[in-house]
Short mmCIF file of C-alpha atoms and ligand atoms in Angstrom, two decimals:
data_model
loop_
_atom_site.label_atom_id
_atom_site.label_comp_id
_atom_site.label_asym_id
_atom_site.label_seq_id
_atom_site.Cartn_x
_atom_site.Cartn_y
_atom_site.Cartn_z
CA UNK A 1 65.39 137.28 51.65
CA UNK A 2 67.62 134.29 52.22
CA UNK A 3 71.32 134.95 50.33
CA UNK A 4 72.32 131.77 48.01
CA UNK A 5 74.96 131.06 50.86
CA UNK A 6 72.47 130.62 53.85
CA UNK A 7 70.18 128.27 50.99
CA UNK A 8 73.44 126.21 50.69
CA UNK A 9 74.24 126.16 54.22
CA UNK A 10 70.46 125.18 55.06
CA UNK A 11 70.60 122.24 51.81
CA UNK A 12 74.18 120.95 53.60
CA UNK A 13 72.32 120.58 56.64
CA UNK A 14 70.68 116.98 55.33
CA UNK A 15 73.70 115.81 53.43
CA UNK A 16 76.53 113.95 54.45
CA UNK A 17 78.61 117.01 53.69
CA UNK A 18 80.10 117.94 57.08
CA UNK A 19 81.62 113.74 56.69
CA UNK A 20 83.35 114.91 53.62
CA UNK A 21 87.03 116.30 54.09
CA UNK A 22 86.99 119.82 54.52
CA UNK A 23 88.92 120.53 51.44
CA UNK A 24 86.34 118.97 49.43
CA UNK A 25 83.61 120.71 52.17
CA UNK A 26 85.39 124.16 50.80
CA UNK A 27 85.43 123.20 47.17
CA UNK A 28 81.72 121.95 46.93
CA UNK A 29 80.78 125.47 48.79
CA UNK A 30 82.94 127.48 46.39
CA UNK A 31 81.57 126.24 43.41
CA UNK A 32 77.81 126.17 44.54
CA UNK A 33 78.01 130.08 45.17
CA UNK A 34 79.97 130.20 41.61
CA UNK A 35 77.25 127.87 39.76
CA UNK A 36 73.90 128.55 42.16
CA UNK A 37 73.49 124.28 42.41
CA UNK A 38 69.83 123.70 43.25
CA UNK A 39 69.01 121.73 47.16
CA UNK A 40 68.72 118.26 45.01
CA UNK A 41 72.08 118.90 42.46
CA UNK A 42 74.20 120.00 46.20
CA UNK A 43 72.81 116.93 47.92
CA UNK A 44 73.48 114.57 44.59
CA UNK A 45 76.84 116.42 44.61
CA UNK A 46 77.67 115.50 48.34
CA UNK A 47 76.76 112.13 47.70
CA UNK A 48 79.12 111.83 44.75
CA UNK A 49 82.23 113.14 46.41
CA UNK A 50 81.24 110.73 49.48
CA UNK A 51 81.13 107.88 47.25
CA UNK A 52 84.68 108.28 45.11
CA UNK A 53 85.96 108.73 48.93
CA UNK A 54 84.54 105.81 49.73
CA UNK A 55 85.75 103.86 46.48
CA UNK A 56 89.20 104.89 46.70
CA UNK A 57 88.79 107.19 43.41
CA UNK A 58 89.98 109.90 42.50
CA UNK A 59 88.21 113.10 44.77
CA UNK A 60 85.54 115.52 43.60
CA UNK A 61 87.96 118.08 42.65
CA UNK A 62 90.30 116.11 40.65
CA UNK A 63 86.90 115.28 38.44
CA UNK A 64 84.94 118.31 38.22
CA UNK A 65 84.25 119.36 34.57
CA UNK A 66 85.23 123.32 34.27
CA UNK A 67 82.56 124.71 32.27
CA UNK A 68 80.29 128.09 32.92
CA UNK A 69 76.76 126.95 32.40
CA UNK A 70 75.51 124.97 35.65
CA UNK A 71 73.69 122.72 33.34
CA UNK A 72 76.79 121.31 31.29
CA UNK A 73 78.74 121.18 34.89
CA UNK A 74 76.26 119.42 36.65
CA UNK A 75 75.90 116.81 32.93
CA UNK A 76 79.06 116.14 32.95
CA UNK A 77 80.31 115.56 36.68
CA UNK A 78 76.74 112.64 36.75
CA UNK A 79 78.44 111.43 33.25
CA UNK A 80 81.98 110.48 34.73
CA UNK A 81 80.66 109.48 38.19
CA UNK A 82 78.21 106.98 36.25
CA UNK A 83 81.41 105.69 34.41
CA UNK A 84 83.43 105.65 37.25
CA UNK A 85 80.10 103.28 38.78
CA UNK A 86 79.89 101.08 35.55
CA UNK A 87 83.66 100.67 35.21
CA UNK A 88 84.90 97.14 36.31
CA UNK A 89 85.69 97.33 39.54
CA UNK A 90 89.27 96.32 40.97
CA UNK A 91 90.86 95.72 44.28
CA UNK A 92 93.98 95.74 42.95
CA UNK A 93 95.57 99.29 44.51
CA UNK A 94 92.81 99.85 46.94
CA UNK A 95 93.43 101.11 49.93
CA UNK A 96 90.95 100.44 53.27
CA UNK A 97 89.96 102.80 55.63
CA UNK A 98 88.69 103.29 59.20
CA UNK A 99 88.14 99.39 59.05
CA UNK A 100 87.74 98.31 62.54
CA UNK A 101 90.98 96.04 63.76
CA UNK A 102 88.88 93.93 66.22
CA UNK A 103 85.19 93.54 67.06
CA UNK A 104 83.94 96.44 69.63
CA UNK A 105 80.74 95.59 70.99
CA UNK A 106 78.78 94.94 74.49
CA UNK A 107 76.78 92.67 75.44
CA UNK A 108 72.97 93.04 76.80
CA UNK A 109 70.45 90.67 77.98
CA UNK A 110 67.30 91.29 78.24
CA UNK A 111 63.92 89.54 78.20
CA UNK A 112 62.61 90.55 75.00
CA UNK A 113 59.23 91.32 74.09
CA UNK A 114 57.64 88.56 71.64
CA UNK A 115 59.85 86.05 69.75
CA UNK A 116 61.95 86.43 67.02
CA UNK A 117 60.35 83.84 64.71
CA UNK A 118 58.94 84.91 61.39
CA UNK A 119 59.16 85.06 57.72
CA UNK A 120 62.84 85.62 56.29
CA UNK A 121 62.66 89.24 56.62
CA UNK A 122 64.00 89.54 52.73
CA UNK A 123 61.47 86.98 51.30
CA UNK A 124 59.00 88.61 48.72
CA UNK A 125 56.17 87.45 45.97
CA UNK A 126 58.42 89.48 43.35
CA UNK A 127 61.98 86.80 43.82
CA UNK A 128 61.28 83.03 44.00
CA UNK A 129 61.68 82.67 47.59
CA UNK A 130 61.97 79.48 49.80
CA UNK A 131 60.08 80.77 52.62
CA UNK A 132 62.42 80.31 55.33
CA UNK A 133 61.46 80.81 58.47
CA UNK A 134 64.15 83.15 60.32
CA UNK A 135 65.17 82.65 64.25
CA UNK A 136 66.44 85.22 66.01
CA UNK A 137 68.59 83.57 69.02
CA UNK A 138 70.41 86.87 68.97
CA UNK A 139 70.06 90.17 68.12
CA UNK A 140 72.89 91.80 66.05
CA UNK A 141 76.04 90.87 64.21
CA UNK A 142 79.78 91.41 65.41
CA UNK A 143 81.21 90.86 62.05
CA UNK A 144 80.89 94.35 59.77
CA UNK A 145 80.48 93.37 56.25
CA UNK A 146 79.84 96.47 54.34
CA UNK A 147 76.73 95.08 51.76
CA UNK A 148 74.91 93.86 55.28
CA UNK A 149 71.58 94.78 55.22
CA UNK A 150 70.95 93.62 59.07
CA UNK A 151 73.50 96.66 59.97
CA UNK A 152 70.17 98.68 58.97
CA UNK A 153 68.01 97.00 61.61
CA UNK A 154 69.87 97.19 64.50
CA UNK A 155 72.48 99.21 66.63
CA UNK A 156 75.82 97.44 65.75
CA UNK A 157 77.14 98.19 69.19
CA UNK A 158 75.23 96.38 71.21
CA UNK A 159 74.45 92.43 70.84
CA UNK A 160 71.34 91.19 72.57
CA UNK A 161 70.49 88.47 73.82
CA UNK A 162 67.29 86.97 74.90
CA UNK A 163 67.04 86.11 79.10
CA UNK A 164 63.85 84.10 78.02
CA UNK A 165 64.41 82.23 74.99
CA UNK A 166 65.21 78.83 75.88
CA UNK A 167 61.90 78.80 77.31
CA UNK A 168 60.14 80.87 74.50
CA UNK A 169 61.80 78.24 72.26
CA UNK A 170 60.19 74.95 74.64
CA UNK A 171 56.85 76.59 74.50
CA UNK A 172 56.58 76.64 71.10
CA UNK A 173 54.23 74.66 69.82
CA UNK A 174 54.95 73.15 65.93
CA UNK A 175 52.81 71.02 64.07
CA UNK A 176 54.37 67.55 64.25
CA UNK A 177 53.08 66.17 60.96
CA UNK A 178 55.10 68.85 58.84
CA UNK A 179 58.35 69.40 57.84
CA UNK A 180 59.80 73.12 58.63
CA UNK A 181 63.11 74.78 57.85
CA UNK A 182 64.21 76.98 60.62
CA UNK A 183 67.57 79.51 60.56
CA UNK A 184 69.17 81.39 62.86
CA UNK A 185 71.23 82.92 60.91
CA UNK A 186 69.49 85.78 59.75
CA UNK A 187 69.43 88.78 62.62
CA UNK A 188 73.24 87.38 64.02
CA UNK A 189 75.68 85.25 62.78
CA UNK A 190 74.76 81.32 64.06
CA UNK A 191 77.86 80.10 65.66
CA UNK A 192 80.26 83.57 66.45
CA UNK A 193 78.62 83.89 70.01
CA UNK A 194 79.67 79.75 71.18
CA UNK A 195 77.10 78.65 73.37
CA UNK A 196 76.98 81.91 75.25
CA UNK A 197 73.73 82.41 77.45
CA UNK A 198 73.04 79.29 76.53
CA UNK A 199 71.73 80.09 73.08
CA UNK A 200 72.90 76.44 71.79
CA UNK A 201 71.89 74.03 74.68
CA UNK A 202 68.68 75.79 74.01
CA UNK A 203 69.05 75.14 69.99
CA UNK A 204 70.08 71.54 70.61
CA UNK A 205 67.24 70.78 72.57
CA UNK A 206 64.77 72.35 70.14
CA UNK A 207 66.17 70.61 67.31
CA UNK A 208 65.85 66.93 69.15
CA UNK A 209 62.72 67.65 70.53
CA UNK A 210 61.31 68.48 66.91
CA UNK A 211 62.53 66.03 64.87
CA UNK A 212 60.31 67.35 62.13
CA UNK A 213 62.22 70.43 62.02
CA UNK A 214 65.40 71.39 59.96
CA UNK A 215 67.20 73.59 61.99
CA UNK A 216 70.60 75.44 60.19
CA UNK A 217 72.89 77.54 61.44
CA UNK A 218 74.71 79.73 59.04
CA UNK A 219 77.92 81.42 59.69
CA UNK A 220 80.96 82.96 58.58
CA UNK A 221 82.84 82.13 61.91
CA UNK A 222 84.72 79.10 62.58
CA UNK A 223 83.54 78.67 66.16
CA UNK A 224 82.28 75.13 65.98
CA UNK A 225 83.68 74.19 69.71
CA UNK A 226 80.28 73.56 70.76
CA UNK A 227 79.70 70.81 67.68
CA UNK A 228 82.84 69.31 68.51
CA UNK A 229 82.27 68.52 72.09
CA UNK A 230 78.69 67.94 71.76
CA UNK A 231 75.96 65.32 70.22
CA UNK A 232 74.55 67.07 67.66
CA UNK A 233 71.19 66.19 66.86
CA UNK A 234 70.58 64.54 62.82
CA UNK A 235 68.05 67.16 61.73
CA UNK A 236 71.03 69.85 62.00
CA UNK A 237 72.65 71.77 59.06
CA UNK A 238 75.42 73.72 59.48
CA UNK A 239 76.37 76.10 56.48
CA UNK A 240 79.29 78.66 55.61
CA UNK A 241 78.85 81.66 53.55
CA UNK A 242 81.76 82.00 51.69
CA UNK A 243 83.84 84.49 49.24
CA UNK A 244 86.83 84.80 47.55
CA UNK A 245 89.73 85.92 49.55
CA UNK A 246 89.44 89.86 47.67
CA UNK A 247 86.28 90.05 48.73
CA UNK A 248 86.68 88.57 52.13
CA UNK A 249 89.29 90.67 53.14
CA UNK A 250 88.23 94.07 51.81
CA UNK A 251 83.84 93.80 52.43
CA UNK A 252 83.43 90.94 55.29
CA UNK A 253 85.34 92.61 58.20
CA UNK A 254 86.27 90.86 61.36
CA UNK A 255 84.67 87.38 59.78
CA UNK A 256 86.88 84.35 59.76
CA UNK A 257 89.04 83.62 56.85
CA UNK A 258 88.41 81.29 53.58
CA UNK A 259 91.03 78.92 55.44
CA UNK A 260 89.14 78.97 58.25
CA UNK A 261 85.45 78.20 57.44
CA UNK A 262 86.28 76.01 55.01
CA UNK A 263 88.23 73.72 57.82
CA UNK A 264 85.68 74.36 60.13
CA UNK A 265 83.09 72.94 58.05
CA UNK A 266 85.31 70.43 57.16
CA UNK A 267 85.79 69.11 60.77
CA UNK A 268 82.19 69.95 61.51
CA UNK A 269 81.36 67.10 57.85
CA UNK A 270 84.10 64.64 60.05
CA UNK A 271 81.20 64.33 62.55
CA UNK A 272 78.70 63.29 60.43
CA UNK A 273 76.27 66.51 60.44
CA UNK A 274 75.85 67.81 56.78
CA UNK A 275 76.89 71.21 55.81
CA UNK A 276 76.27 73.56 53.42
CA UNK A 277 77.52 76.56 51.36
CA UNK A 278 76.13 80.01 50.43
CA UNK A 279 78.15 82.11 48.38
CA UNK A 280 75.82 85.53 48.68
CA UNK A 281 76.86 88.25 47.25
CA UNK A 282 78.86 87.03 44.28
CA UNK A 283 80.75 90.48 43.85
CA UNK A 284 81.61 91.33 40.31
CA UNK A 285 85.46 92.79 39.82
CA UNK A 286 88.26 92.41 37.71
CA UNK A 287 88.49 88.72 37.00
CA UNK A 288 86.68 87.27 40.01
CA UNK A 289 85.05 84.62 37.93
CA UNK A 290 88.70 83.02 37.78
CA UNK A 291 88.68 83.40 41.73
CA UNK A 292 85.26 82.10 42.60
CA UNK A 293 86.34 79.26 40.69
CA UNK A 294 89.24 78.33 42.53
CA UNK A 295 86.84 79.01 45.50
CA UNK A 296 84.05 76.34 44.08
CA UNK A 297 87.17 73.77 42.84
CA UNK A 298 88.63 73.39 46.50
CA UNK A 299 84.65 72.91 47.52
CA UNK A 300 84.72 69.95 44.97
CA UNK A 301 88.28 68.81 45.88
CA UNK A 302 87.46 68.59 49.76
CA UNK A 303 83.97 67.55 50.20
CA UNK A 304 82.23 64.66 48.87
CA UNK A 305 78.39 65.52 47.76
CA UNK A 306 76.81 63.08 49.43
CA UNK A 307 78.04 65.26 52.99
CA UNK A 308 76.47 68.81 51.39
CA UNK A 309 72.99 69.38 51.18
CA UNK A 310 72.85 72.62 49.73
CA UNK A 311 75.09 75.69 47.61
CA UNK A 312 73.28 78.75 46.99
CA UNK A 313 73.83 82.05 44.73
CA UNK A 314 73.10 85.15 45.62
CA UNK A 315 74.06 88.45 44.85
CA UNK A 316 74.40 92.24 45.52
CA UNK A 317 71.20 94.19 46.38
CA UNK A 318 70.81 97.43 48.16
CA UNK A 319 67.99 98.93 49.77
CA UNK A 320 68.33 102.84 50.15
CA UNK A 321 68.66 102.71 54.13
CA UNK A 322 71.87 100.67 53.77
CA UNK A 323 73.72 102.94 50.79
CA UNK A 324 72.88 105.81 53.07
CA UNK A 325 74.32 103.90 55.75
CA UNK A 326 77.45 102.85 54.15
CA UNK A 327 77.74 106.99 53.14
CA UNK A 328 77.59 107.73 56.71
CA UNK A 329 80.35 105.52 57.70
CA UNK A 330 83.73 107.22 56.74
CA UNK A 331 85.46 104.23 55.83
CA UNK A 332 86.15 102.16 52.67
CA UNK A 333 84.33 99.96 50.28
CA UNK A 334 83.96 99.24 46.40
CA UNK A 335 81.09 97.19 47.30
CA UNK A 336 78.33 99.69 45.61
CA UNK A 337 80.53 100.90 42.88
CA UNK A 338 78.61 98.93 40.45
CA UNK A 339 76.09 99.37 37.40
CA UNK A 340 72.71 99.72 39.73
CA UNK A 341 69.64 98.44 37.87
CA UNK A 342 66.42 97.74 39.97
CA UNK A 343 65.49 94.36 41.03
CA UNK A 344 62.34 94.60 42.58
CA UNK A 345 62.45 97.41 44.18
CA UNK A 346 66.36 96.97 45.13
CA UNK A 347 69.18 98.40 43.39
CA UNK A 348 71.16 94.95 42.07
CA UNK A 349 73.76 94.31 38.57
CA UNK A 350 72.16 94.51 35.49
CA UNK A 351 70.44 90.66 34.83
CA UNK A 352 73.37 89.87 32.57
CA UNK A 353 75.82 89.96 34.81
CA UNK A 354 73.63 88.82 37.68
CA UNK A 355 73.07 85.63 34.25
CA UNK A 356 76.60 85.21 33.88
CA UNK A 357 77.91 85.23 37.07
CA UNK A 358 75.14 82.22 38.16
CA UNK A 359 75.85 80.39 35.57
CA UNK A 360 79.38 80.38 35.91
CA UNK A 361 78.62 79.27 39.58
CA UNK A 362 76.71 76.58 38.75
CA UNK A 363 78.31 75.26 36.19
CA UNK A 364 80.97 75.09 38.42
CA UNK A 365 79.39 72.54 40.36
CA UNK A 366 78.57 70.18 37.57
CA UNK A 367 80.36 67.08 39.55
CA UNK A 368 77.85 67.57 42.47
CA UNK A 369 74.58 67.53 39.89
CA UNK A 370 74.44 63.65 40.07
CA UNK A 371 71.06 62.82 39.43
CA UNK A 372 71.10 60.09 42.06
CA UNK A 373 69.02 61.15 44.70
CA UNK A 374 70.99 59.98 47.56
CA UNK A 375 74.37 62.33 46.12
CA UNK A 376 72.32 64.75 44.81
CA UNK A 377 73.60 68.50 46.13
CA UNK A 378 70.62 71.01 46.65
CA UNK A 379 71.51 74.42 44.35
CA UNK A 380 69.33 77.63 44.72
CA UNK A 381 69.17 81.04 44.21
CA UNK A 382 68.80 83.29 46.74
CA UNK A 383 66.59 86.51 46.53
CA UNK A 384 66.14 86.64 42.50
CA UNK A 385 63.51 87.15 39.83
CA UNK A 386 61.41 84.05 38.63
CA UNK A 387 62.94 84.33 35.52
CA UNK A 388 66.78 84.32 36.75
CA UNK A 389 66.13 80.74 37.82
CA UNK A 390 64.92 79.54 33.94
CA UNK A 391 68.55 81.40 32.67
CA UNK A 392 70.88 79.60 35.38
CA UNK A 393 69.26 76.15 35.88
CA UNK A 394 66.99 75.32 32.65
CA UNK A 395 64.28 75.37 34.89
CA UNK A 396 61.47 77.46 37.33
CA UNK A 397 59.06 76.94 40.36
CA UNK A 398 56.22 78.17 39.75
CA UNK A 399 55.72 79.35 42.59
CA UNK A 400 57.50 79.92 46.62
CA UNK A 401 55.82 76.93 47.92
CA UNK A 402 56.93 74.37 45.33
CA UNK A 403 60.87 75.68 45.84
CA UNK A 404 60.08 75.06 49.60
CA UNK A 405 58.67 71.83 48.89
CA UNK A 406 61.31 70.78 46.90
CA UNK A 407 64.05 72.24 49.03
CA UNK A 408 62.83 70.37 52.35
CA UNK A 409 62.32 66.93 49.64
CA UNK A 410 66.01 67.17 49.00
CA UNK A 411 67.00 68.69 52.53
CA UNK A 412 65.21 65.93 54.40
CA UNK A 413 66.12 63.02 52.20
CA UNK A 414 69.81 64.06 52.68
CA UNK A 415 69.69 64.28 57.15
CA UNK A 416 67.94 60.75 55.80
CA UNK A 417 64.39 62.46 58.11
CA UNK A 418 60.99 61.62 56.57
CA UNK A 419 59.54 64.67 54.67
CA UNK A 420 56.28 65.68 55.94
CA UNK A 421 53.94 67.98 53.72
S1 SF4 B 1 65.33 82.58 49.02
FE1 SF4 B 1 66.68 83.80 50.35
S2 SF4 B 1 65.58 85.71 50.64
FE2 SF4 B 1 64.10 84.23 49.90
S3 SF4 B 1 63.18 83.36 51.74
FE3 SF4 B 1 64.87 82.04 51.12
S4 SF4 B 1 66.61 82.77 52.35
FE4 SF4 B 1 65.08 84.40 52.37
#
């Protein structure tokens, strides 16, 4: 018959515990054999000491509720760990961690099996989506933001690229008489990798020899060499997701500065190609609706509407592979100490915040909401409940295809290209 200690070294075995710092390792062991924890209380118990750890809170042992009765432990510790969650978050004396100094990654190519066109792998029924569809020119990011969801897909060491997709991209055969909306910057960042293996000659070409397509590159890099020395073709977006500064330099690792893509776009607008600007997540802390703000002003203050086709809002939400990725990684990151509520399906803010925060944003924007076609600045949320939409905006789509519709209206009348239904 199996002694309580050999149960809690088998339940360890699928934890995260041997990550934790031995002292807490020690600690978590001494007070299992003391309390008899069941498998699912040890493994929520592992989880919690990995995530204070991770938040830069105080550890497991400095918050562990003395009490004799297993029951009223076990209470209490969930009861401050779910405060500790809900409590407004605050960058203020954090500290990072094991955040890598410069991107470490190699380089494969490869001729891939199929091609990586499809569906926005995040589109669903249940959020009003705008049914991108999603290019992958390459395979893996070398930026590390921690809420990255892509991180889940692939191996983050190696990036891949595609020996065959220049001519995977000629062969493909697109109706003529409709308008699509094409991004690449879904499974990589767009613009980080240059024009290496030839990833944007091939682009370039694609985009002139379908007119009727929208092609955008999204991108938190400011590598826009290749637009500067090249003719870039009118049915071309180009669009920065941005942050504030807090948020940039603690959660989007490696990626260029606020300075930076803001200039770049800037230079890239110079050249006549219209940009745009997706600020997904919006991260809730102490007063980051004052810093967005300064974010969205300097937007205002150094574009004119009539070159930006697009701002979208998004926000925070987790699938379970990714929070138990971000637990394996032993570094630092507020980013999921937050009030979790599900969003279909996802763990995302409560729909107050997620209300407030949107509204804020767009409200923001009220000198690019001209109602003159030609100015006219197309705003959209990213990934969110039907409803969501009627609370920021004052209105809905009823459904994914008239937000497409409308989105490739306002995207084509702005790169002044016919629409095509
Ligand atoms: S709204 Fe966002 S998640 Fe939905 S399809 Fe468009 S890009 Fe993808």
């Amino acid at each position: 018959m199996n002694t309580y200690l050999e149960k809690f070294n088998d339940s360890v075995k699928n934890t995260i515990y041997s990550k934790l710092p031995i002292i807490e390792q020690e600690f978590i062991k001494e007070k299992s054999l003391e309390l008899k924890f069941t498998f699912s209380e040890i493994k929520q118990i592992v989880d919690i000491a990995r995530d204070l750890e991770m938040w830069n809170e105080k550890s497991i042992i400095k918050i562990f509720p003395e009490h004799e009765q297993k029951k009223v432990v076990f209470t209490r510790l969930k009861k401050v760990y779910e405060e500790l969650r809900k409590k407004p978050n605050s960058y203020e004396n954090f500290e990072l961690k094991n955040i890598p100094k410069e991107q470490k990654y190699t380089f494969k190519t490869e001729a891939k099996e199929g091609f990586g066109l499809g569906l926005c792998p995040v589109a669903s029924e249940k959020t009003r989506c705008c049914n991108l569809l999603t290019l992958d020119a390459v395979e893996s990011c070398g930026f590390d933001c921690s809420y990255c969801s892509i991180q889940s897909f692939y191996n983050q060491n190696t990036i891949t690229f595609d020996s065959s997709f220049a001519q995977k991209l000629k062969n493909l055969n697109l109706e003529k008489n409709k308008t699509y909306h094409i991004g690449t910057g879904q499974a990589s960042d767009s613009l980080m990798w240059g024009n290496r293996e030839g990833i944007l000659d091939a682009l370039f070409e694609f985009a002139t020899d379908n007119p009727n397509v929208i092609l955008e590159f999204k991108t938190k890099s400011d590598n826009i060499k290749y637009f500067l020395e090249n003719e870039i073709p009118k049915n071309i977006l180009c669009t920065w997701s941005l942050n504030t500064p807090t948020i940039i330099e603690n959660e989007e690792h490696l990626a260029a500065s606020l300075d930076k893509r803001i200039n770049a776009a800037r230079k890239v607008a110079d050249k006549g190609v219209k940009v745009g600007f997706h600020f997904h997540p919006i991260v809730e802390y102490e007063n980051y609706l004052d810093e967005y703000n300064s974010v969205y002003e300097r937007l205002i203050n150094e574009f004119e509407p009539s070159e930006v086709a697009l701002v979208s809002f998004g926000t925070l939400t987790f699938i379970k592979p990714v929070i138990k990725q971000l637990r394996d990684r032993e570094f630092r990151s507020k980013i999921t100490q937050m009030p979790f509520e599900d969003a279909s399906g996802k763990s995302s803010y409560p729909d107050a915040t997620k209300q407030k925060m949107f509204k804020h944003a767009y409200e923001s924007f009220k000198p690019w909401q001209l109602k003159n076609k030609q100015e006219d600045v197309f705003f959209y949320l990213c990934m969110e409940e039907h409803e969501m939409w009627e609370k920021t905006f004052g209105y809905q789509y009823a459904t994914n295809n008239d937000f497409e519709r409308a989105m490739l209206a306002a995207y084509a009348n702005k790169l002044g290209m016919e629409f095509l239904v």
